[in-house]
Short mmCIF file of C-alpha atoms in Angstrom, two decimals:
data_model
loop_
_atom_site.label_atom_id
_atom_site.label_comp_id
_atom_site.label_asym_id
_atom_site.label_seq_id
_atom_site.Cartn_x
_atom_site.Cartn_y
_atom_site.Cartn_z
CA MET A 39 -9.43 18.79 -9.32
CA ALA A 40 -6.20 19.19 -7.35
CA LYS A 41 -4.43 17.06 -9.90
CA LYS A 42 -5.64 19.30 -12.72
CA ILE A 43 -4.47 22.46 -10.91
CA VAL A 44 -1.03 20.96 -10.32
CA SER A 45 -0.90 19.93 -13.96
CA ILE A 46 -1.69 23.47 -15.15
CA VAL A 47 1.00 24.95 -12.91
CA LEU A 48 3.50 22.41 -14.15
CA ALA A 49 2.60 22.92 -17.79
CA ILE A 50 3.64 26.54 -17.45
CA THR A 51 6.76 25.63 -15.51
CA VAL A 52 7.85 23.04 -18.03
CA LEU A 53 7.89 25.67 -20.80
CA PHE A 54 10.69 27.32 -18.88
CA SER A 55 12.34 24.18 -17.56
CA ALA A 56 12.40 21.82 -20.53
CA PHE A 57 15.83 22.90 -21.55
CA ALA A 58 17.15 21.33 -18.35
CA LEU A 59 16.35 17.84 -19.60
CA PRO A 60 19.32 15.96 -21.02
CA ALA A 61 19.21 15.73 -24.81
CA SER A 62 19.81 11.97 -24.66
CA ALA A 63 16.65 11.45 -22.62
CA ALA A 64 14.52 11.76 -25.77
CA ASP A 65 16.23 8.62 -27.11
CA SER A 66 15.70 6.61 -23.98
CA ALA A 67 13.04 3.91 -23.79
CA ASN A 68 12.17 5.28 -20.33
CA PHE A 69 11.83 8.87 -21.48
CA GLU A 70 8.25 9.25 -20.26
CA ASN A 71 9.07 7.85 -16.84
CA LYS A 72 12.11 10.11 -16.51
CA LEU A 73 10.08 13.10 -17.63
CA ASN A 74 7.41 12.48 -15.05
CA ILE A 75 9.98 11.97 -12.30
CA PHE A 76 11.59 15.25 -13.32
CA LEU A 77 8.21 17.03 -13.28
CA ASP A 78 7.50 15.62 -9.82
CA ARG A 79 10.70 17.27 -8.67
CA VAL A 80 9.57 20.55 -10.25
CA VAL A 81 6.26 20.26 -8.36
CA ASP A 82 8.06 19.61 -5.13
CA VAL A 83 10.28 22.67 -5.62
CA LEU A 84 7.34 24.95 -6.50
CA VAL A 85 4.99 23.72 -3.79
CA SER A 86 7.77 23.66 -1.17
CA GLY A 87 8.48 27.27 -2.06
CA ILE A 88 4.89 28.22 -1.46
CA SER A 89 4.76 26.16 1.73
CA ALA A 90 7.91 27.89 3.06
CA LEU A 91 5.99 31.18 3.05
CA ILE A 92 3.34 29.81 5.43
CA VAL A 93 3.95 30.04 9.15
CA GLU A 94 3.89 26.67 10.93
CA PRO A 95 1.01 25.92 13.31
CA ARG A 96 1.99 26.71 16.88
CA ASP A 97 1.13 23.25 18.17
CA TRP A 98 3.68 21.52 15.99
CA VAL A 99 6.45 20.35 18.30
CA ARG A 100 9.97 19.12 17.70
CA LYS A 101 10.30 15.39 17.52
CA ALA A 102 12.60 15.47 20.56
CA ASP A 103 9.87 17.19 22.58
CA TYR A 104 7.00 15.01 21.47
CA GLN A 105 5.24 13.11 24.32
CA THR A 106 3.03 10.08 23.71
CA GLU A 107 -0.45 10.21 25.18
CA ASN A 108 -3.46 7.85 25.01
CA PHE A 109 -1.53 5.04 23.40
CA TYR A 110 -2.24 1.36 24.14
CA GLU A 111 0.76 -0.90 23.63
CA GLY A 112 -1.22 -4.10 24.07
CA LEU A 113 0.35 -7.34 25.27
CA SER A 114 4.04 -8.10 25.88
CA LYS A 115 5.95 -11.01 24.39
CA ASP A 116 5.44 -13.04 27.53
CA GLU A 117 1.68 -12.44 27.32
CA PHE A 118 1.37 -13.63 23.72
CA LEU A 119 -0.16 -17.13 23.91
CA SER A 120 0.17 -20.01 21.46
CA SER A 121 -2.57 -22.02 23.15
CA PRO A 122 -5.64 -20.92 25.18
CA ALA A 123 -5.22 -20.17 28.85
CA GLU A 124 -6.93 -22.54 31.25
CA GLY A 125 -10.68 -21.87 31.28
CA ALA A 126 -10.42 -19.36 28.42
CA ALA A 127 -13.59 -18.44 26.48
CA TRP A 128 -14.53 -15.80 23.97
CA LYS A 129 -16.62 -12.88 25.15
CA LEU A 130 -17.96 -10.31 22.72
CA GLY A 131 -20.30 -7.34 22.84
CA TYR A 132 -21.70 -5.24 19.98
CA ALA A 133 -23.10 -1.75 19.50
CA ASN A 134 -24.23 0.26 16.50
CA ALA A 135 -25.12 3.97 16.45
CA SER A 136 -25.70 6.91 14.09
CA ILE A 137 -23.10 9.67 14.16
CA GLN A 138 -25.20 12.17 12.23
CA THR A 139 -26.51 15.23 14.04
CA GLY A 140 -29.26 16.42 11.68
CA ASN A 141 -27.38 19.61 10.83
CA GLU A 142 -25.26 18.17 7.99
CA LEU A 143 -26.91 20.36 5.32
CA ASP A 144 -26.25 23.69 7.08
CA GLY A 145 -23.46 24.73 4.73
CA LYS A 146 -20.85 24.31 7.45
CA HIS A 147 -20.07 20.64 6.80
CA PHE A 148 -17.95 19.13 4.04
CA VAL A 149 -18.05 15.84 2.14
CA GLY A 150 -14.84 13.78 2.20
CA GLY A 151 -13.53 11.81 -0.71
CA SER A 152 -11.65 14.05 -3.15
CA LEU A 153 -9.95 17.42 -3.15
CA SER A 154 -11.95 20.29 -4.53
CA VAL A 155 -11.10 23.98 -4.97
CA THR A 156 -14.74 24.93 -4.32
CA PRO A 157 -16.16 23.83 -0.96
CA LYS A 158 -17.82 20.42 -1.10
CA ASN A 159 -20.82 21.06 1.12
CA PRO A 160 -23.33 18.20 1.26
CA THR A 161 -26.51 18.66 -0.75
CA GLU A 162 -28.37 15.49 0.20
CA ILE A 163 -28.38 12.85 2.94
CA ARG A 164 -29.07 9.51 1.30
CA ASP A 165 -28.03 7.09 4.00
CA ASP A 166 -27.14 7.08 7.67
CA GLN A 167 -23.53 7.42 8.77
CA LYS A 168 -22.65 5.06 11.61
CA VAL A 169 -20.12 3.76 14.06
CA ARG A 170 -20.13 -0.01 14.67
CA THR A 171 -18.29 -1.26 17.72
CA ILE A 172 -17.25 -4.61 19.24
CA ALA A 173 -15.63 -5.37 22.61
CA VAL A 174 -13.75 -8.67 22.56
CA SER A 175 -11.94 -10.68 25.25
CA ASP A 176 -10.34 -14.08 25.64
CA GLY A 177 -10.46 -13.56 29.44
CA ARG A 178 -7.28 -11.41 29.69
CA GLY A 179 -8.59 -7.90 29.36
CA ILE A 180 -10.82 -6.20 26.82
CA SER A 181 -9.90 -5.10 23.30
CA ILE A 182 -12.29 -2.62 21.70
CA PHE A 183 -12.65 -2.19 17.93
CA ALA A 184 -14.75 0.61 16.36
CA SER A 185 -15.36 1.06 12.66
CA VAL A 186 -16.63 4.49 11.50
CA ASP A 187 -18.41 5.48 8.28
CA SER A 188 -15.86 8.06 7.27
CA TYR A 189 -13.16 8.93 4.72
CA GLY A 190 -10.53 8.74 7.41
CA MET A 191 -10.00 9.11 11.16
CA PRO A 192 -6.72 10.88 12.07
CA LEU A 193 -4.78 9.66 15.05
CA THR A 194 -5.60 12.88 16.86
CA ALA A 195 -9.31 11.99 16.74
CA VAL A 196 -8.65 8.39 17.76
CA ARG A 197 -6.67 9.49 20.79
CA GLU A 198 -9.39 11.95 21.76
CA ILE A 199 -11.87 9.03 21.76
CA ARG A 200 -9.48 6.97 23.89
CA ALA A 201 -9.00 9.77 26.33
CA ARG A 202 -12.74 10.15 26.85
CA PHE A 203 -13.35 6.43 27.19
CA ALA A 204 -10.49 6.15 29.69
CA GLU A 205 -12.57 8.11 32.19
CA TYR A 206 -15.28 5.43 32.06
CA ALA A 207 -12.77 2.58 32.14
CA LYS A 208 -11.12 4.03 35.24
CA GLU A 209 -14.46 4.57 36.94
CA LYS A 210 -15.51 0.92 36.26
CA ASN A 211 -12.03 -0.50 36.89
CA LEU A 212 -11.97 -2.10 33.43
CA GLU A 213 -8.79 -3.75 32.15
CA ILE A 214 -8.48 -2.39 28.61
CA THR A 215 -5.84 -4.03 26.42
CA SER A 216 -6.35 -1.89 23.33
CA ILE A 217 -8.72 0.54 21.62
CA THR A 218 -8.66 0.40 17.82
CA VAL A 219 -10.62 2.74 15.51
CA SER A 220 -10.96 2.03 11.78
CA ALA A 221 -12.42 4.10 8.94
CA LEU A 222 -14.47 2.50 6.13
CA HIS A 223 -13.09 5.11 3.75
CA GLN A 224 -16.38 6.17 2.18
CA HIS A 225 -15.73 8.87 -0.39
CA SER A 226 -19.21 10.28 0.24
CA CYS A 227 -19.46 10.91 3.99
CA ILE A 228 -19.22 13.98 6.18
CA ASP A 229 -15.50 14.79 6.40
CA THR A 230 -13.98 13.64 9.69
CA PHE A 231 -10.39 13.82 8.38
CA GLY A 232 -10.16 17.50 7.47
CA LEU A 233 -8.65 17.30 3.98
CA ASN A 234 -11.87 18.34 2.19
CA GLY A 235 -12.33 21.75 3.73
CA ASP A 236 -12.21 25.17 2.12
CA ILE A 237 -8.86 24.89 0.28
CA VAL A 238 -8.69 28.53 -0.83
CA ASN A 239 -9.48 29.83 2.63
CA ALA A 240 -6.93 27.42 4.15
CA LEU A 241 -4.09 28.46 1.86
CA PHE A 242 -4.67 32.20 1.93
CA THR A 243 -5.43 32.69 5.62
CA SER A 244 -3.36 29.93 7.26
CA SER A 245 -0.21 32.01 7.75
CA PHE A 246 -2.16 34.72 9.56
CA ARG A 247 -4.12 32.14 11.58
CA ASN A 248 -0.94 30.19 12.52
CA PHE A 249 0.96 33.36 13.49
CA PHE A 250 -1.78 34.44 15.92
CA GLY A 251 -2.61 30.90 17.14
CA MET A 252 -6.11 30.89 15.60
CA ASP A 253 -7.98 27.70 14.55
CA LEU A 254 -7.27 26.56 11.02
CA PRO A 255 -10.18 26.06 8.52
CA SER A 256 -10.12 22.26 8.53
CA GLY A 257 -12.82 20.23 6.80
CA GLN A 258 -13.81 18.88 10.20
CA ASN A 259 -17.00 20.43 11.56
CA PRO A 260 -16.48 20.94 15.34
CA GLU A 261 -20.10 20.15 16.21
CA PHE A 262 -20.02 16.96 14.11
CA MET A 263 -16.72 15.83 15.62
CA GLU A 264 -17.91 16.48 19.16
CA ASN A 265 -20.96 14.35 18.50
CA LEU A 266 -18.77 11.68 16.86
CA TYR A 267 -16.59 11.47 19.97
CA LYS A 268 -19.57 11.22 22.30
CA VAL A 269 -21.45 8.64 20.22
CA THR A 270 -18.38 6.49 19.65
CA VAL A 271 -17.51 6.46 23.34
CA ASP A 272 -21.13 5.61 24.20
CA SER A 273 -21.01 2.76 21.68
CA MET A 274 -17.84 1.44 23.33
CA ILE A 275 -19.55 1.48 26.70
CA THR A 276 -22.57 -0.30 25.30
CA ALA A 277 -20.43 -2.95 23.60
CA VAL A 278 -18.55 -3.61 26.84
CA ASN A 279 -21.78 -3.90 28.77
CA ASN A 280 -23.21 -6.24 26.14
CA MET A 281 -20.35 -8.74 26.33
CA GLU A 282 -21.37 -12.38 26.60
CA THR A 283 -19.65 -15.71 26.12
CA GLY A 284 -19.72 -17.71 22.95
CA LYS A 285 -17.72 -19.37 20.22
CA LEU A 286 -15.89 -17.77 17.28
CA TYR A 287 -15.64 -19.30 13.79
CA TYR A 288 -13.66 -18.29 10.71
CA GLY A 289 -14.79 -18.79 7.14
CA SER A 290 -14.37 -17.07 3.77
CA VAL A 291 -15.83 -16.90 0.27
CA ASP A 292 -14.10 -16.07 -2.98
CA ILE A 293 -15.36 -12.77 -4.42
CA HIS A 294 -12.51 -11.97 -6.82
CA GLU A 295 -14.97 -11.43 -9.73
CA TYR A 296 -16.41 -8.49 -7.84
CA ILE A 297 -13.03 -6.86 -7.13
CA ARG A 298 -11.15 -4.65 -9.56
CA ASP A 299 -7.51 -3.73 -9.01
CA LYS A 300 -6.81 -0.51 -10.93
CA ARG A 301 -3.07 -0.75 -10.51
CA ASP A 302 -0.46 -3.41 -11.32
CA PRO A 303 0.73 -5.74 -10.00
CA GLN A 304 -2.57 -7.58 -9.74
CA VAL A 305 -2.33 -8.79 -6.18
CA PHE A 306 -5.06 -8.83 -3.56
CA ASP A 307 -6.87 -11.00 -1.07
CA PRO A 308 -9.73 -12.46 -3.20
CA ASN A 309 -11.92 -13.32 -0.20
CA LEU A 310 -14.68 -11.85 1.83
CA ASN A 311 -13.47 -13.02 5.25
CA ARG A 312 -15.84 -13.62 8.12
CA LEU A 313 -15.32 -14.13 11.85
CA ARG A 314 -18.69 -15.27 13.20
CA PHE A 315 -19.40 -14.94 16.93
CA ALA A 316 -22.15 -17.33 18.06
CA PRO A 317 -23.28 -16.49 21.62
CA ASP A 318 -23.92 -19.30 24.07
CA ASN A 319 -27.29 -17.71 24.70
CA GLU A 320 -29.24 -18.80 21.61
CA GLU A 321 -31.65 -15.91 22.03
CA SER A 322 -28.84 -13.37 21.43
CA ASP A 323 -27.88 -12.24 17.89
CA GLU A 324 -24.66 -13.37 16.27
CA THR A 325 -22.02 -10.77 15.39
CA TRP A 326 -20.14 -11.07 12.11
CA ILE A 327 -16.72 -9.43 11.70
CA LEU A 328 -16.30 -8.98 7.94
CA ASN A 329 -13.16 -7.98 6.03
CA ALA A 330 -12.57 -7.34 2.31
CA PRO A 331 -10.29 -5.01 0.25
CA ILE A 332 -12.83 -2.90 -1.65
CA HIS A 333 -12.89 0.89 -1.77
CA CYS A 334 -16.24 2.54 -0.97
CA VAL A 335 -16.57 4.66 -4.11
CA GLY A 336 -19.98 3.60 -5.34
CA ASN A 337 -21.09 7.20 -5.53
CA GLY A 338 -17.88 8.41 -7.10
CA ALA A 339 -15.25 10.44 -5.30
CA GLY A 340 -16.39 13.97 -6.11
CA GLY A 341 -20.08 13.97 -5.30
CA GLN A 342 -21.81 16.07 -2.63
CA GLU A 343 -24.38 13.48 -1.49
CA VAL A 344 -23.81 11.74 1.82
CA THR A 345 -24.01 7.97 1.52
CA GLY A 346 -23.07 4.86 3.52
CA ASP A 347 -22.00 3.22 0.24
CA TYR A 348 -22.15 -0.57 -0.13
CA PRO A 349 -21.36 -1.43 3.56
CA TYR A 350 -24.63 0.19 4.61
CA PHE A 351 -26.64 -2.08 2.32
CA MET A 352 -24.51 -5.17 3.02
CA GLU A 353 -25.37 -4.65 6.69
CA GLN A 354 -29.07 -4.23 5.93
CA TYR A 355 -29.20 -7.47 3.99
CA ILE A 356 -27.35 -9.44 6.67
CA ASN A 357 -29.51 -7.96 9.46
CA LYS A 358 -32.65 -8.99 7.63
CA THR A 359 -31.50 -12.36 6.27
CA ALA A 360 -29.29 -13.75 9.06
CA ASP A 361 -30.51 -11.64 11.99
CA ALA A 362 -26.81 -10.90 12.70
CA ASN A 363 -24.91 -7.79 13.74
CA VAL A 364 -22.27 -6.54 11.30
CA PHE A 365 -18.81 -5.14 12.00
CA TYR A 366 -16.91 -4.39 8.77
CA VAL A 367 -13.31 -3.29 8.27
CA LEU A 368 -11.37 -2.79 5.04
CA GLY A 369 -8.35 -4.90 3.99
CA ALA A 370 -5.29 -3.99 1.93
CA GLU A 371 -7.10 -1.91 -0.69
CA LEU A 372 -4.53 0.48 -2.21
CA ALA A 373 -6.20 0.92 -5.63
CA ILE A 374 -8.86 -1.78 -5.37
CA THR A 375 -12.48 -0.96 -6.05
CA SER A 376 -15.79 -2.64 -6.81
CA GLN A 377 -16.36 -4.59 -10.04
CA TYR A 378 -20.01 -4.33 -11.18
CA GLU A 379 -19.72 -6.30 -14.42
CA PRO A 380 -20.79 -9.74 -13.02
CA LEU A 381 -23.92 -8.16 -11.60
CA ASP A 382 -24.60 -6.20 -14.79
CA GLU A 383 -24.34 -9.39 -16.87
CA ASN A 384 -25.82 -12.05 -14.57
CA GLU A 385 -28.02 -10.44 -11.93
CA PRO A 386 -29.26 -7.04 -13.15
CA GLU A 387 -32.46 -7.53 -11.16
CA ILE A 388 -30.52 -6.81 -7.96
CA PHE A 389 -29.96 -3.23 -9.13
CA GLU A 390 -33.68 -2.84 -9.80
CA LYS A 391 -34.38 -2.96 -6.08
CA TYR A 392 -32.21 0.09 -5.36
CA GLU A 393 -32.19 3.70 -6.40
CA TYR A 394 -28.42 3.70 -6.31
CA ARG A 395 -26.22 0.94 -7.73
CA TYR A 396 -23.97 0.64 -4.69
CA GLY A 397 -27.07 -0.65 -2.86
CA GLY A 398 -27.18 -3.66 -5.20
CA PHE A 399 -23.45 -4.24 -4.78
CA GLY A 400 -23.93 -4.20 -1.00
CA GLU A 401 -26.71 -6.74 -1.22
CA LYS A 402 -24.54 -9.02 -3.35
CA LEU A 403 -21.73 -8.93 -0.78
CA GLY A 404 -24.33 -9.59 1.88
CA GLN A 405 -25.44 -12.66 -0.05
CA PHE A 406 -21.82 -13.84 -0.22
CA ALA A 407 -21.39 -13.33 3.54
CA CYS A 408 -24.51 -15.38 4.22
CA SER A 409 -23.33 -18.15 1.86
CA ILE A 410 -20.29 -19.12 3.94
CA THR A 411 -20.74 -22.65 5.29
CA GLU A 412 -17.27 -24.04 5.68
CA GLU A 413 -15.83 -22.76 8.94
CA THR A 414 -13.21 -23.58 11.51
CA GLU A 415 -13.50 -22.81 15.21
CA VAL A 416 -11.15 -20.14 16.43
CA ALA A 417 -9.46 -20.92 19.72
CA PRO A 418 -10.02 -18.29 22.45
CA ILE A 419 -6.75 -16.42 22.01
CA LEU A 420 -6.57 -12.70 21.27
CA ASN A 421 -2.96 -11.48 21.10
CA ILE A 422 -2.49 -7.84 20.15
CA ARG A 423 0.48 -5.47 20.16
CA TYR A 424 1.12 -1.91 18.90
CA THR A 425 4.08 0.33 18.27
CA GLU A 426 4.18 4.05 17.72
CA ALA A 427 6.02 5.07 14.56
CA PHE A 428 7.28 8.23 12.83
CA VAL A 429 6.67 8.33 9.06
CA PRO A 430 8.55 10.91 6.92
CA VAL A 431 6.36 13.32 4.98
CA ASN A 432 8.21 13.87 1.67
CA ASN A 433 5.17 14.82 -0.38
CA SER A 434 5.30 18.65 -0.68
CA ILE A 435 1.54 18.77 -1.52
CA LEU A 436 0.62 17.17 1.80
CA LYS A 437 3.10 19.38 3.67
CA LEU A 438 1.29 22.38 2.24
CA ALA A 439 -2.10 20.92 3.16
CA ALA A 440 -0.86 20.28 6.68
CA LYS A 441 0.32 23.87 7.15
CA GLY A 442 -3.04 25.04 5.88
CA GLY A 443 -4.89 22.96 8.43
CA LEU A 444 -6.36 20.47 5.98
CA LEU A 445 -4.43 17.56 7.50
CA THR A 446 -5.30 16.92 11.10
CA ASN A 447 -2.77 14.16 11.75
CA GLN A 448 -0.16 14.51 14.53
CA LEU A 449 2.92 16.03 12.86
CA VAL A 450 6.29 16.70 14.45
CA LYS A 451 9.34 18.66 13.23
CA ALA A 452 12.49 16.64 12.58
CA GLY A 453 15.11 19.23 11.72
CA LEU A 454 13.98 20.86 8.47
CA SER A 455 11.65 17.95 7.71
CA TYR A 456 8.30 16.74 9.02
CA GLU A 457 7.12 13.39 10.21
CA VAL A 458 3.65 12.09 11.02
CA VAL A 459 3.16 10.19 14.25
CA THR A 460 1.13 7.05 13.75
CA GLU A 461 0.52 3.56 15.04
CA ILE A 462 1.04 0.07 13.57
CA GLY A 463 -0.24 -3.13 15.14
CA TYR A 464 -0.30 -6.88 14.98
CA ALA A 465 -3.01 -9.22 16.28
CA GLU A 466 -3.71 -12.92 16.39
CA PHE A 467 -7.15 -14.44 16.63
CA GLY A 468 -6.69 -18.04 17.70
CA THR A 469 -3.76 -20.03 16.33
CA ASP A 470 -4.30 -19.59 12.60
CA LEU A 471 -5.29 -15.97 11.93
CA ALA A 472 -2.94 -12.98 11.93
CA VAL A 473 -3.96 -9.36 11.39
CA ALA A 474 -1.75 -6.50 10.25
CA ILE A 475 -3.22 -3.26 11.64
CA ILE A 476 -2.21 -0.50 9.25
CA PRO A 477 -2.85 3.29 9.37
CA GLY A 478 -3.32 3.82 5.68
CA GLU A 479 -4.09 2.23 2.32
CA ILE A 480 -1.38 -0.34 1.90
CA ALA A 481 -0.45 -2.01 -1.36
CA PRO A 482 -1.55 -5.66 -1.13
CA GLU A 483 1.74 -6.87 -2.66
CA ILE A 484 3.52 -5.60 0.42
CA VAL A 485 1.36 -7.92 2.50
CA TYR A 486 1.04 -10.96 0.24
CA GLY A 487 4.07 -10.77 -2.05
CA GLY A 488 4.47 -10.10 -5.76
CA VAL A 489 6.00 -6.62 -5.66
CA THR A 490 7.10 -5.11 -8.99
CA PRO A 491 10.68 -6.32 -9.65
CA VAL A 492 13.48 -3.85 -9.99
CA GLU A 493 13.89 -4.45 -13.75
CA GLU A 494 10.27 -3.27 -14.24
CA SER A 495 10.31 -0.36 -11.79
CA TRP A 496 10.13 3.28 -12.83
CA ASN A 497 13.05 4.48 -10.82
CA GLY A 498 15.32 1.44 -10.73
CA LYS A 499 14.68 0.92 -7.03
CA GLU A 500 14.28 -2.53 -5.55
CA TRP A 501 11.82 -3.48 -2.78
CA GLU A 502 14.05 -5.24 -0.32
CA TYR A 503 11.54 -6.41 2.20
CA PRO A 504 9.90 -9.81 2.53
CA SER A 505 6.09 -9.80 2.45
CA PHE A 506 4.11 -9.82 5.69
CA GLN A 507 2.92 -13.32 4.75
CA GLU A 508 6.53 -14.54 4.50
CA GLU A 509 7.46 -13.09 7.87
CA ILE A 510 4.36 -14.35 9.64
CA GLY A 511 4.49 -17.84 8.17
CA ASN A 512 1.60 -20.31 7.99
CA LYS A 513 -1.16 -18.19 9.48
CA LYS A 514 -3.85 -16.68 7.27
CA VAL A 515 -3.01 -12.94 7.08
CA LEU A 516 -5.75 -10.31 7.11
CA VAL A 517 -5.31 -6.55 7.08
CA PHE A 518 -7.29 -4.04 9.08
CA GLY A 519 -6.58 -0.98 6.93
CA ILE A 520 -7.01 2.76 7.57
CA THR A 521 -7.01 1.95 11.26
CA ASN A 522 -6.02 4.30 14.09
CA ASP A 523 -4.96 6.88 11.51
CA GLN A 524 -5.17 7.83 7.85
CA ILE A 525 -1.70 8.56 6.43
CA GLY A 526 -2.62 7.90 2.81
CA TYR A 527 -1.33 5.39 0.29
CA LEU A 528 1.56 3.14 1.16
CA LEU A 529 3.43 2.17 -2.01
CA PRO A 530 6.51 0.01 -2.39
CA SER A 531 9.35 2.13 -3.69
CA SER A 532 9.73 -0.12 -6.71
CA ASN A 533 6.13 0.79 -7.73
CA TRP A 534 6.37 4.52 -7.06
CA HIS A 535 5.25 6.34 -10.23
CA SER A 536 4.41 10.03 -10.52
CA TYR A 537 1.92 12.68 -9.50
CA PHE A 538 1.01 12.89 -13.19
CA THR A 539 0.20 9.24 -13.84
CA GLU A 540 -1.63 7.99 -10.76
CA ASN A 541 -3.82 9.28 -7.94
CA GLU A 542 -2.09 7.32 -5.27
CA GLU A 543 1.18 9.28 -5.32
CA ILE A 544 -0.62 12.55 -4.75
CA VAL A 545 -2.21 11.38 -1.52
CA SER A 546 0.78 9.64 -0.01
CA CYS A 547 3.27 10.80 2.54
CA GLY A 548 5.95 9.91 -0.02
CA ILE A 549 8.25 7.22 -1.25
CA GLU A 550 9.64 6.60 2.24
CA ALA A 551 6.24 6.07 3.86
CA ALA A 552 5.80 2.36 3.13
CA PRO A 553 9.33 1.41 4.20
CA ALA A 554 8.77 3.25 7.50
CA VAL A 555 5.47 1.42 8.10
CA VAL A 556 6.96 -1.95 7.14
CA ASP A 557 9.89 -1.35 9.47
CA ALA A 558 7.47 -0.59 12.29
CA PHE A 559 5.35 -3.64 11.55
CA PHE A 560 8.37 -5.90 11.55
CA LYS A 561 9.40 -4.28 14.86
CA VAL A 562 6.04 -5.28 16.36
CA LEU A 563 6.57 -8.86 15.11
CA GLY A 564 10.08 -8.87 16.58
CA ASP A 565 8.68 -7.66 19.92
CA VAL A 566 6.39 -10.67 20.27
CA LYS A 567 8.11 -13.47 18.34
#
């Protein structure tokens, strides 16, 4: 809907601006690209003009005055191990809890997933909405990972969770190495990010609210968020208390037929990856850490029903079939979604079991996870390191949303510009697995290589960075995406198109976002290598 509104505004603008185009552009083979780039600039001018009329929120500070709080740096270079410490053993604990309150249909909650001019209040609760948590240690402190059924978790929410858990950790004298919170990016969950609130109210009342220091009309429901914080912290406590020794194994299965990349170049991790924790106590349940690059859009992006999408049903199948706990986190899934065709053609009976098709897709992924037999044991080494980064916000649409309270990220003022404060991390499980921990939806080609070359790019820009895989070397590289923040799509500059041709550009901090994140990631690598 937002894209349509912008298009209407621009259509009117273009009538008055078309004469500004060079006459020779019509003869150029790249005329359409140049036209769209020009129109993007018109959008930025128009929207920036509107945004300039809105008073900034009072809590936005200058970059020079910003102070870091509730940030875990992880291990230092000297603490990164290449072989297990003497007597090292894996310990892992698991917890799983609902984050729903029962009040989601009161008209005061919103459904995340796509922008809408009219409020997207939920009309039906189809599935539960959960947080799944693991506490992991190789004997040198505890790293906690939580994965939330949500469209996105801003860094502000992540740091609130950390602050609350820190009280318990201090009381129990726990050595916490890191606390990591991921979002499963369901486009049909109660909004925890804020972007799907009452847009009209936000835009027309934000200046007044900001001037008088009043709360902005974010899509976050305060009662829901308070419960989310409490339940998530409780799940972390439970996971820590449930920790027990065991062995960790890595395996994967090729699921490329069930993955659809909507955007060239066609690059993605084709696997459903699994880290399987087998407790020494045979009476305890296993815990499976699963990772794949598939958007949760089985119910579309614009619906008003609350669903857990395919992860909910993947978990149900694995719980029932393997009696195992499930922790799932998304990979590098920029424009990657589910591909139903193989199921339609070969196994339509799976869909007959479920009222909604994403249930069948979840069962199929559960079957794949249960089919993994070839595994390697992962040595008890957990190295993890984070850096704090400042990412420029060039996208005028998101600047406007931020001023209106619809973006709840941590923003700072850098002169006349704005930057979002975020976190980027790097982890190693054992000697052969590396994990890039990324606060948005990163283009897989940035991670694995194969970026659009300069001669095929829209704007003649070249992507000058090596891939993460090249920098890391021989380790298998996984991505924990939309983790510790949601800063939108991260596109290589050579593959940056237009607001008018793709969805990704609209919900991105801008063309400088990916370079800033890559710079930060390589900084982390440099800190520990």
